[in-house]
Short mmCIF file of C-alpha atoms in Angstrom, two decimals:
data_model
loop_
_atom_site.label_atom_id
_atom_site.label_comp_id
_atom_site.label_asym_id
_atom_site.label_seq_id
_atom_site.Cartn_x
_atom_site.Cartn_y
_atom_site.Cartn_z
CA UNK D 539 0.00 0.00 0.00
CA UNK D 540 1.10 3.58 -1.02
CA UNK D 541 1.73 5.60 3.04
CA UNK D 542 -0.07 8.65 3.39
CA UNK D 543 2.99 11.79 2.43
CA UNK D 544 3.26 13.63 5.49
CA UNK D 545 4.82 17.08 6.64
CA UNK D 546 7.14 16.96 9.65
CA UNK D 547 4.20 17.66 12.13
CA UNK D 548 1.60 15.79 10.47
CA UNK D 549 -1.53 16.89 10.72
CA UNK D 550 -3.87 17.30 13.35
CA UNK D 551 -7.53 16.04 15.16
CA UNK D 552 -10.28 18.63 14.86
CA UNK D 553 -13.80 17.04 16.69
CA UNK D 554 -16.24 15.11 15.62
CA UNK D 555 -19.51 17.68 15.95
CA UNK D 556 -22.02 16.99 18.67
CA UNK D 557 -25.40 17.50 19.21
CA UNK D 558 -26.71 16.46 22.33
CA UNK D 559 -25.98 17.48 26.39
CA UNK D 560 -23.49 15.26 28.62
CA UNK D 561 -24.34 12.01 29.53
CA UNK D 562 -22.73 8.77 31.00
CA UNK D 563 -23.27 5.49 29.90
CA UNK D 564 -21.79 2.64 31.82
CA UNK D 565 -20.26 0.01 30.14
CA UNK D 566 -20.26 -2.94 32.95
CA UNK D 567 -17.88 -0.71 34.90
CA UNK D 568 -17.76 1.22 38.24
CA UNK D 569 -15.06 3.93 38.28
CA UNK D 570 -16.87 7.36 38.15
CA UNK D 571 -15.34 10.38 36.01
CA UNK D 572 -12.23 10.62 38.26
CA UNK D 573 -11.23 7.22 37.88
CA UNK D 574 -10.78 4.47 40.30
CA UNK D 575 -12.99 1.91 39.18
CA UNK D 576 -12.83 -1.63 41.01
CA UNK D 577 -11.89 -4.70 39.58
CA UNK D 578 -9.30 -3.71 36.75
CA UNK D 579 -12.19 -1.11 36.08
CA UNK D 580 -11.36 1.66 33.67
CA UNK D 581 -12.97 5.37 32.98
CA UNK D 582 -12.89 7.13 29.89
CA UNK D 583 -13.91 10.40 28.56
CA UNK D 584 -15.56 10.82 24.46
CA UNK D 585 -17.24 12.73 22.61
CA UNK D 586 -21.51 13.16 22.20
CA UNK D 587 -22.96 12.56 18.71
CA UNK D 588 -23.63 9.78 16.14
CA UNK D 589 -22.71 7.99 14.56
CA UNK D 590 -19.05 8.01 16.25
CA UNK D 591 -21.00 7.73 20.17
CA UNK D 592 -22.78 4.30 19.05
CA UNK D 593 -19.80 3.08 17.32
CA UNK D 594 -17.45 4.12 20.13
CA UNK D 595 -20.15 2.11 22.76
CA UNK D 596 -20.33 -0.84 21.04
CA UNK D 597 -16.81 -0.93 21.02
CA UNK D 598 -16.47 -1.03 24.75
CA UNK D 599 -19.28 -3.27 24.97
CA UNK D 600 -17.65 -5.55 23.04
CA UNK D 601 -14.64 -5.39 24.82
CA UNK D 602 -16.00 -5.85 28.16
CA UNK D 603 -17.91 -8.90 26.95
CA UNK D 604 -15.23 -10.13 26.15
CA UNK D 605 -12.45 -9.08 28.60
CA UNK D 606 -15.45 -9.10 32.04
CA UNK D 607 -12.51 -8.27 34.50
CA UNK D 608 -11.66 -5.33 32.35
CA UNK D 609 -14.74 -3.14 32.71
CA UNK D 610 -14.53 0.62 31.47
CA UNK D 611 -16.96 3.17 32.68
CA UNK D 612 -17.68 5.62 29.33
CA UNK D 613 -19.08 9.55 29.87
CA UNK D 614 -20.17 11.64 27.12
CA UNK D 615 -19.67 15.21 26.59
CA UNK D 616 -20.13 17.79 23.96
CA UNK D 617 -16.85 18.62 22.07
CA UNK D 618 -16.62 22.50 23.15
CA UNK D 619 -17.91 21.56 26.60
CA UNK D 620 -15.39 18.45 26.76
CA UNK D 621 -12.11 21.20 25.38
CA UNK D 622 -12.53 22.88 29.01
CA UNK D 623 -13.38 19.93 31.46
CA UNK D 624 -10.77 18.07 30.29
CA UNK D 625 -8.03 20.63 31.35
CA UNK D 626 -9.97 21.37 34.51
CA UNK D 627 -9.90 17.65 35.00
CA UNK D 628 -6.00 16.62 34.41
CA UNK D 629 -4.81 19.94 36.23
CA UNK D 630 -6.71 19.01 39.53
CA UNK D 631 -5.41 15.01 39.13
CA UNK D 632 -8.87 14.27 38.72
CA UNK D 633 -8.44 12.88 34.77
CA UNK D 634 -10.05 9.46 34.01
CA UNK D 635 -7.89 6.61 32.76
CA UNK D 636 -8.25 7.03 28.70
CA UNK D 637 -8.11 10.79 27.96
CA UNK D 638 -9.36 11.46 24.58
CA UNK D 639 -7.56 14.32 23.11
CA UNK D 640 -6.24 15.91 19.88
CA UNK D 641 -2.90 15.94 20.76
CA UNK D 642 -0.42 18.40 19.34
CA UNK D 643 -0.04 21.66 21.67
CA UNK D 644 -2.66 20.49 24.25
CA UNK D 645 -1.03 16.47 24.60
CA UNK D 646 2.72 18.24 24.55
CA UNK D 647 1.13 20.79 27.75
CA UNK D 648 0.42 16.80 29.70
CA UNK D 649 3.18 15.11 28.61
CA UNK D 650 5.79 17.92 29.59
CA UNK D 651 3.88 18.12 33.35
CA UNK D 652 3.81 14.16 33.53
CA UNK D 653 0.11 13.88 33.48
CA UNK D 654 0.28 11.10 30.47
CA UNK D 655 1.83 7.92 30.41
CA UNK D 656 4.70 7.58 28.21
CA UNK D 657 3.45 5.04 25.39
CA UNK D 658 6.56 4.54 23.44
CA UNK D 659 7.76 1.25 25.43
CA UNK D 660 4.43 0.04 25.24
CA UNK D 661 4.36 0.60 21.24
CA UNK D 662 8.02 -1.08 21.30
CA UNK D 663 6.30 -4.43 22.69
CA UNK D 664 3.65 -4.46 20.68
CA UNK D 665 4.78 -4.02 17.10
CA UNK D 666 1.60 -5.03 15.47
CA UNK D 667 -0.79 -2.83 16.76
CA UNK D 668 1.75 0.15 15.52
CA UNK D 669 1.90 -1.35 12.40
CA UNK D 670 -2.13 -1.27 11.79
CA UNK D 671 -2.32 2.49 11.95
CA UNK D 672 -1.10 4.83 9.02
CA UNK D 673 2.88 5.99 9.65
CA UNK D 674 1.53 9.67 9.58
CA UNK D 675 -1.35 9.49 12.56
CA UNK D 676 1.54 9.11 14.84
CA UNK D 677 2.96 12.97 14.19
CA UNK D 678 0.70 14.51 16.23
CA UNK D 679 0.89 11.61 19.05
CA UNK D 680 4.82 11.90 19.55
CA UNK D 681 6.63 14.87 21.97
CA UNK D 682 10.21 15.07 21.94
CA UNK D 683 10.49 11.59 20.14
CA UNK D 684 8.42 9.77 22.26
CA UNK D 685 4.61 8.75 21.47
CA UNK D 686 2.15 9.84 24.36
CA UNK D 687 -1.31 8.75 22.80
CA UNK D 688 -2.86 5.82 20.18
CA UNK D 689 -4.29 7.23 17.22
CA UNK D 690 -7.56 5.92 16.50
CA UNK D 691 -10.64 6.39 14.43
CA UNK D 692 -10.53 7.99 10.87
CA UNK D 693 -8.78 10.28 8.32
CA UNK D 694 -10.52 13.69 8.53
CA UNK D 695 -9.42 16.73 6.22
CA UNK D 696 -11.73 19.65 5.74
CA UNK D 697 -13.60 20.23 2.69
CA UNK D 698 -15.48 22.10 0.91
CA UNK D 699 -19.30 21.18 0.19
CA UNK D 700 -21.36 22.15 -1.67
CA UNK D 701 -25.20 21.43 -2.57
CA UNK D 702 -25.41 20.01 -5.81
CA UNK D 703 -29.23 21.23 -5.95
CA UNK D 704 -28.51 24.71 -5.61
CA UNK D 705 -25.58 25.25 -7.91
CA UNK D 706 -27.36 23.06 -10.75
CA UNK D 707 -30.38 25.66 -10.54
CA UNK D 708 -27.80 28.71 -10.37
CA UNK D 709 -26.12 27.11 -13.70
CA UNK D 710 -22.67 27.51 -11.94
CA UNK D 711 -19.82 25.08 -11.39
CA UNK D 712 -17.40 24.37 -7.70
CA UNK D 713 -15.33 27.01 -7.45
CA UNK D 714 -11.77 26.53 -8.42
CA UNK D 715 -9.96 29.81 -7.54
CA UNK D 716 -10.49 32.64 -4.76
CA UNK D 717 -12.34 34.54 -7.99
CA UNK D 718 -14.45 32.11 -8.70
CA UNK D 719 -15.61 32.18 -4.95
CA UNK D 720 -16.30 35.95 -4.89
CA UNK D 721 -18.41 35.67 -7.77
CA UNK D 722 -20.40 32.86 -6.70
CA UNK D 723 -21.00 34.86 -3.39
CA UNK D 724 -23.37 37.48 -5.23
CA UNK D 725 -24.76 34.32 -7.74
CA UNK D 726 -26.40 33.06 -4.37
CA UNK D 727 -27.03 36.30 -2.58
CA UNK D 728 -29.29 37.52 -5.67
CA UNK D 729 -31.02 34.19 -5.51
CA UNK D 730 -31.75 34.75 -1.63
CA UNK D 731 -29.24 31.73 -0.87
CA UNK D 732 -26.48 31.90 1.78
CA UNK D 733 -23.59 31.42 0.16
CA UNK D 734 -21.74 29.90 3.16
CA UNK D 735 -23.34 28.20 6.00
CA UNK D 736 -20.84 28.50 9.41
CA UNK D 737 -21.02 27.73 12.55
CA UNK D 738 -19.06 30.89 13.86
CA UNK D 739 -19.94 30.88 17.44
CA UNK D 740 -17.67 27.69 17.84
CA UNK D 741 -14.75 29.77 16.33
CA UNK D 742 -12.74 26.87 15.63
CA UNK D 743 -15.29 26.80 12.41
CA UNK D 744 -13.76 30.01 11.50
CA UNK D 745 -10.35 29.14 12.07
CA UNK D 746 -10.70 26.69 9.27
CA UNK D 747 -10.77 29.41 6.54
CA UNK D 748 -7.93 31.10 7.67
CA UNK D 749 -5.75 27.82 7.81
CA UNK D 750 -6.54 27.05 4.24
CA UNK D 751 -6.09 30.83 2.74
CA UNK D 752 -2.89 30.79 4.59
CA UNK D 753 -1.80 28.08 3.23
CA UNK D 754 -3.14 28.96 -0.60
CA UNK D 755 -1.50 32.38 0.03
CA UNK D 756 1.72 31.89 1.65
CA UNK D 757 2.33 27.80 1.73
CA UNK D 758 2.92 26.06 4.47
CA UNK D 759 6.44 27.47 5.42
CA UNK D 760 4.43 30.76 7.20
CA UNK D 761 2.31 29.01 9.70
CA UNK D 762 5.66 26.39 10.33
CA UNK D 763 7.53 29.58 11.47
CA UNK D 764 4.92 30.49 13.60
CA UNK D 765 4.45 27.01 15.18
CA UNK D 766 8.03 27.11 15.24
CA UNK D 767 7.95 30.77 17.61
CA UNK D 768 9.93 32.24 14.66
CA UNK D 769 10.25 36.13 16.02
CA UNK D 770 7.40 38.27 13.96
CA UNK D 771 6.45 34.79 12.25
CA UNK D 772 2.32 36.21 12.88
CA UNK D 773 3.25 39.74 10.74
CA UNK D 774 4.23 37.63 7.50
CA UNK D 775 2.09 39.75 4.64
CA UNK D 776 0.18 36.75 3.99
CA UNK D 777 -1.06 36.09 7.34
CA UNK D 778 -2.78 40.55 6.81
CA UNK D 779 -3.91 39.07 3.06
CA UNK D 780 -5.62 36.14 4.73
CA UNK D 781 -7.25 38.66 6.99
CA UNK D 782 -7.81 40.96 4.60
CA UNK D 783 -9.39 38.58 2.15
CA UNK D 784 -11.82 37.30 4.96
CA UNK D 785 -13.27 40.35 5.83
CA UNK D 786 -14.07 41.13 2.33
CA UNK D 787 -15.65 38.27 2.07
CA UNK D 788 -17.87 38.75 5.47
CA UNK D 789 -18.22 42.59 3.54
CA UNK D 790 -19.98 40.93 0.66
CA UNK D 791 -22.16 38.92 2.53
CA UNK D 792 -20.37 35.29 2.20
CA UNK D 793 -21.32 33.97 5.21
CA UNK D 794 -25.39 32.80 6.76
CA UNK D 795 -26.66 35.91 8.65
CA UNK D 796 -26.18 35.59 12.36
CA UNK D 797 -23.62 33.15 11.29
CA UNK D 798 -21.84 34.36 14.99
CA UNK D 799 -24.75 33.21 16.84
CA UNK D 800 -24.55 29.12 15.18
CA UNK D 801 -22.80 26.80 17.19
CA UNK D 802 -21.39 23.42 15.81
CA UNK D 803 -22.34 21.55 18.29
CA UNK D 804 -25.93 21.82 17.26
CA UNK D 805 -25.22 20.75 13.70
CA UNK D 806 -27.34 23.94 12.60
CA UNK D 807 -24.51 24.83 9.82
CA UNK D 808 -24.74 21.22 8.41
CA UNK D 809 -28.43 21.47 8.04
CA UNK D 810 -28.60 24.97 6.20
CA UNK D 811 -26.70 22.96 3.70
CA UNK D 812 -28.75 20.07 3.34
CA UNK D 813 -32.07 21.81 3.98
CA UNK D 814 -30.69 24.47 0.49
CA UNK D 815 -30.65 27.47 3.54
CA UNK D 816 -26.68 27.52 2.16
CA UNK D 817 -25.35 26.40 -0.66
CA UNK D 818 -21.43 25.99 0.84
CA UNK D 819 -19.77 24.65 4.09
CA UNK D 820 -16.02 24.60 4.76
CA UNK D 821 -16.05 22.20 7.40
CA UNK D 822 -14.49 18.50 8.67
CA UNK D 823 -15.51 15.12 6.24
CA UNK D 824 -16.90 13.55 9.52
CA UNK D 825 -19.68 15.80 8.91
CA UNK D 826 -20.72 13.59 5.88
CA UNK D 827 -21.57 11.12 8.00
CA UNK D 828 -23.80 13.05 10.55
CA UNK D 829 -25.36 14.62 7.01
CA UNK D 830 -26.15 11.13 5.47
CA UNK D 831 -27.43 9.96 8.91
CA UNK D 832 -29.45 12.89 9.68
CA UNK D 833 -30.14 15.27 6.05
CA UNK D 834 -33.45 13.62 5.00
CA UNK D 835 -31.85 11.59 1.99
CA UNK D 836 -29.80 14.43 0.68
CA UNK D 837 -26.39 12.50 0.67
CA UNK D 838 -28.31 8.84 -0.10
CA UNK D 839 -29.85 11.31 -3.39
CA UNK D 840 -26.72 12.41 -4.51
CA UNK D 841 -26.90 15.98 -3.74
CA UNK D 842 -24.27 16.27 -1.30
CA UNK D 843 -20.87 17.70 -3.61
CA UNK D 844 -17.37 17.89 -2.40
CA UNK D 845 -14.13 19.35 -4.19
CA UNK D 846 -10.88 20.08 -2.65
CA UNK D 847 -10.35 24.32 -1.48
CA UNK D 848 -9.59 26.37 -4.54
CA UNK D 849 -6.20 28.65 -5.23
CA UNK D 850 -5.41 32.32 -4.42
CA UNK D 851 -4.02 33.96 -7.97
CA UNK D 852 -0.37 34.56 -7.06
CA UNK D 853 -0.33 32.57 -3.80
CA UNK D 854 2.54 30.40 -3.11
CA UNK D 855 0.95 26.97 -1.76
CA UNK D 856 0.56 24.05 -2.85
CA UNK D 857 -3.55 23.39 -4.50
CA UNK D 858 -3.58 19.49 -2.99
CA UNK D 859 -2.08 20.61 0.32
CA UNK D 860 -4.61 19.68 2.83
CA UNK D 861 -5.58 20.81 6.40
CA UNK D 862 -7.24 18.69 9.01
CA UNK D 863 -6.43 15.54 10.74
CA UNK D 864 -5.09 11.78 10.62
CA UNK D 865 -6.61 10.39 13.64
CA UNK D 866 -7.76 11.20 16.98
CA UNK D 867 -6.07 10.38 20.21
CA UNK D 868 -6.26 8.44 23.29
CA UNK D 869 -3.72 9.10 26.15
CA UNK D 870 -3.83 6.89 29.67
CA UNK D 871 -3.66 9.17 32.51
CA UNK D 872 -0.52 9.15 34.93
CA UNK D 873 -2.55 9.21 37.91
CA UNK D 874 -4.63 6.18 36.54
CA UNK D 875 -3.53 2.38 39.04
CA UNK D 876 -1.93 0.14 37.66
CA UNK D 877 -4.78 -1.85 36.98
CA UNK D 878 -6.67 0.77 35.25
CA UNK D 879 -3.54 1.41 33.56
CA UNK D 880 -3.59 -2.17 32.25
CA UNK D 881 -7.36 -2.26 31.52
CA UNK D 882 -6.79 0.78 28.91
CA UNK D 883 -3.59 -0.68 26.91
CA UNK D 884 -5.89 -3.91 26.82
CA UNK D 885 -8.48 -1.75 25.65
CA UNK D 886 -6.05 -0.08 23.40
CA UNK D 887 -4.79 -3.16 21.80
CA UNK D 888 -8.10 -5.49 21.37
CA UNK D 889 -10.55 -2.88 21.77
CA UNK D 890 -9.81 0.11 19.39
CA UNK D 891 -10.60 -0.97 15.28
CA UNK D 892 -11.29 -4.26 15.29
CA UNK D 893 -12.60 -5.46 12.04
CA UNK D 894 -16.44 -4.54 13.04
CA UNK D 895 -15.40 -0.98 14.15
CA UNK D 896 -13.65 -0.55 11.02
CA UNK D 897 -17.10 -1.42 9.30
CA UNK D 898 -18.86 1.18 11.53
CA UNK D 899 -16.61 3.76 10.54
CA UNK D 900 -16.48 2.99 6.63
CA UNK D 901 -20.53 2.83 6.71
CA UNK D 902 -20.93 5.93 8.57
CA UNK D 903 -18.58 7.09 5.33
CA UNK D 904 -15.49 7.81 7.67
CA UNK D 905 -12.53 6.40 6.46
CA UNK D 906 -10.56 4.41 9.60
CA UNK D 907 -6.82 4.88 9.57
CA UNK D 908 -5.63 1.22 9.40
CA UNK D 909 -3.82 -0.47 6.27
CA UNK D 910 -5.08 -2.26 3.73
CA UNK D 911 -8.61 -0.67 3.36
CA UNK D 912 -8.97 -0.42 -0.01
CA UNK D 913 -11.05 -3.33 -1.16
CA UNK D 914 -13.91 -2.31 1.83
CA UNK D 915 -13.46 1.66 0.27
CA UNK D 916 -14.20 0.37 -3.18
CA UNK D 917 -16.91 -1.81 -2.27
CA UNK D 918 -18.72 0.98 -0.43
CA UNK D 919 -21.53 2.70 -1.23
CA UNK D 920 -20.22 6.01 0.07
CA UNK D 921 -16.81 4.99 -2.20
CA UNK D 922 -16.65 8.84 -3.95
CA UNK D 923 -16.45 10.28 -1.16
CA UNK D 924 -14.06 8.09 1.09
CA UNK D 925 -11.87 7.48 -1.79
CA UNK D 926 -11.88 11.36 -1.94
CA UNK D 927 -10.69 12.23 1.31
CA UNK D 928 -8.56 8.83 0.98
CA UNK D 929 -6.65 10.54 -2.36
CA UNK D 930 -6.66 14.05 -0.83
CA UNK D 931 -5.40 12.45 2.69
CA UNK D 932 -2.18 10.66 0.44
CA UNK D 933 -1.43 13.46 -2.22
CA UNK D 934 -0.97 15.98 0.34
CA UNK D 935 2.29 16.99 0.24
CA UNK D 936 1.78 18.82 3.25
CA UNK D 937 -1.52 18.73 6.07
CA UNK D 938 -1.51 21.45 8.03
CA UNK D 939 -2.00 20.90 11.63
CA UNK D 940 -5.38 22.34 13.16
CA UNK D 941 -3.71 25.92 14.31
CA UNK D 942 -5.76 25.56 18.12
CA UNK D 943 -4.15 22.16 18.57
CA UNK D 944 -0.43 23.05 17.43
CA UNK D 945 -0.29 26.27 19.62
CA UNK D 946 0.18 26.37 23.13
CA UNK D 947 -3.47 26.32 25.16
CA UNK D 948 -2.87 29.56 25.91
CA UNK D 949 -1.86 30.98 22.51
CA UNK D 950 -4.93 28.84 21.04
CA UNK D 951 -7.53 30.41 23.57
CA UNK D 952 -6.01 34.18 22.06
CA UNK D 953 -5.94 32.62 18.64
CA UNK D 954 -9.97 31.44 19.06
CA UNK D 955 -10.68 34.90 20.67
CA UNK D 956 -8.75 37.26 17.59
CA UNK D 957 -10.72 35.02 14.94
CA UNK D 958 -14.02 35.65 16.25
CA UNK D 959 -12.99 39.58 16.14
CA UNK D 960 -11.62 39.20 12.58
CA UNK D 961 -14.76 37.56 11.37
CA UNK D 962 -16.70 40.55 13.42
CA UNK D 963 -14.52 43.06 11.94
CA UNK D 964 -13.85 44.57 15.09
CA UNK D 965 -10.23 44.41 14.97
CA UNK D 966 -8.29 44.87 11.11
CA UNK D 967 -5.98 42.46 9.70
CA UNK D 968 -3.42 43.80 10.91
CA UNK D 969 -4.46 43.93 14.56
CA UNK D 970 -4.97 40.22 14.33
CA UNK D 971 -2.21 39.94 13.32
CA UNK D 972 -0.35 42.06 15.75
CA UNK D 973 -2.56 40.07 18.38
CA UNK D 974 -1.42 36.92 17.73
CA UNK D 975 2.19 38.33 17.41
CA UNK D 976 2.23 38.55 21.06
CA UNK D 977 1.52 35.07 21.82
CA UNK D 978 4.76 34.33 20.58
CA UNK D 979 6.80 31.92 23.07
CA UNK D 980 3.66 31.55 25.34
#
């Protein structure tokens, strides 16, 4: 099999969206949120929303059918509400035993305080379950050489949709350039069509439009200098184009009015799109999923388009570079027992993409990051689109690293903050830019 291309860093979890409020569901186990279950009992922290929640149980079901002495205790949260209690959690001691993360900025923060276990010796002794997963999830999962969390569940880069319905009655084609989006910005404000459906008041959302213009623009070298703490690296003139080139396209109306007051979590961008409120959405693949599961037919009909993000005239990147993510992660808390410690690499190793939670994913049209997929991609009804993000996942000659999750927590929470001003236009480009200038080395 032809390995995923992969820059230095990889590239990087964002969530998978989720609808509904917290709530625990017990798999056979006893240990509460903080952790100390009896019996070999495990906890573990995910994420709300299907179809990754049902898949994710049914795992641990399994696994505790099979393994009774190893029970794990599962709560759900919602993926902003989980970003904050997860920190809270780990910096009081009170983490459970498998912390799901992102890893990049936030995993490097644990490992460097010793609230992680160090995997790498682990990985050593177990070769095989290494060799499953795709050389390039395990970027984001390594800090200073050593691996701190398993990579698990799918391939997610962020694409652009589009409704098929909408730009067939508009006689207009996917745009292909930065032009081509301007234009089709006032083909779908005359017809009383959002051009762009977001989910701004997650910010993160936002963030995703600035990591691909920047990349378009400059190419990947400018945001490497600034995850690198390169003095200045956040005054580059392509970081005040990328600015500049949002707000003019907030100016003209690009975006779903009130597009500040949406939050991802409800999935309320997703269904302008499929309901024809929107006729675009930058935004992960693992939303095709929740869109064929939940969009009244419009993926199962066809209507559902998807083409890679289109060039800047005179920009320096690279037009198959990608942003988004190779995995997410799992990390085993330090302050976990040793049984509990034991119950999660178990977990880790006969629990995590076995051959029916490969099947999940690839029916939910996720594609899982473990070799030697290609005959169940093919044979798929969802095989465009998986073998689409599969092709734009292994022609990337560089993925770009979700910019919250390769910064610092504290640079990310003033990164977050500045975009939701930039999309507001209550601070210029260059203030952003500025801004975010002195985070530098925090």
């Amino acid at each position: 099999m032809k390995q995923f291309q992969s820059s230095r860093r990889s590239f990087l979890a964002l969530a998978a969206l989720t609808p509904f409020a917290a709530m625990a569901t017990t798999a056979c186990g006893t240990s509460g949120p903080g952790g100390s279950g009896g019996g070999g009992g495990a906890s573990m922290w995910f994420l709300t929303g299907e179809p990754n929640q049902t898949t994710m149980q049914n795992a641990v079901d399994a696994f505790v059918a099979a393994n009774p002495d190893n029970k794990i205790n599962v709560t759900y949260f919602q993926n902003d509400a989980y970003k904050t209690k997860i920190k809270t959690a780990i910096g009081a001691g009170q983490a459970p035993t498998i912390v799901y993360g992102w890893g990049g900025g936030g995993l490097k923060t644990y490992a460097e305080a010793n609230q992680v276990e160090d995997l790498t010796p682990w990985f050593d002794a177990n070769p095989d379950v290494k060799n499953k997963f795709f050389p390039s999830s395990f970027g984001a999962a390594t800090v200073n050489g050593k691996i701190y969390a398993l990579p698990n569940q799918y391939v997610a880069p962020i694409v652009l949709f589009y409704n098929k319905e909408l730009f067939e009655k508009a006689g207009v084609q996917p745009p292909k350039t930065w032009d081509d989006i301007m234009s089709l910005v006032k083909t779908f404000n005359d017809m009383g069509v959002a051009p762009f459906s977001l989910g701004g008041q997650s910010r993160w959302t936002s963030m995703m439009w600035l990591e691909y213009l920047l990349d378009r623009i400059g190419g990947a070298e400018v945001f490497n200098a600034i995850f690198e703490g390169k003095p200045d690296a956040w005054m580059h003139p392509a970081v005040i184009e990328t600015g500049t080139k949002i707000q003019e396209l907030v100016s003209a109306d690009g975006f779903i009015k009130g597009f500040s007051s949406i939050t991802a979590d409800s999935k309320a961008d997703q269904a302008l799109l499929f309901t024809g409120k929107a006729a675009m959405m930058l935004h992960g693949s693992w939303t095709y999923g929740a869109m064929k599961k939940e969009g009244q037919n419009f993926v199962q009909d066809g209507k559902l388009g998807f083409v890679h993000f289109p060039t800047v005239p005179g920009g320096k990147g690279d037009p198959k570079s990608g942003v988004g993510n190779p995995a997410q992660y799992m990390s085993i808390s330090a302050k976990a027992t040793d049984q509990e410690k034991e119950t999660a690499k178990k977990f880790f190793k006969d629990g995590i993409l076995t051959d029916k939670v490969i099947d999940a994913y690839i029916n939910s049209g996720s594609v899982p990051i473990v070799n030697g997929i290609e005959d169940k991609l093919a044979s798929s009804p969802d095989k465009d689109f998986l073998n689409f993000v599969y092709d734009l996942a292994k022609n990337a000659p560089t993925f770009q690293q979700s910019w919250d999750q390769a910064l610092s927590p504290t640079a990310a929470e003033a990164l977050l903050n500045n975009i939701d001003q930039l999309f507001l236009k209550s601070i210029t480009p260059k203030q952003f830019a500025e801004n975010m200038n002195a985070t530098l080395g925090k």
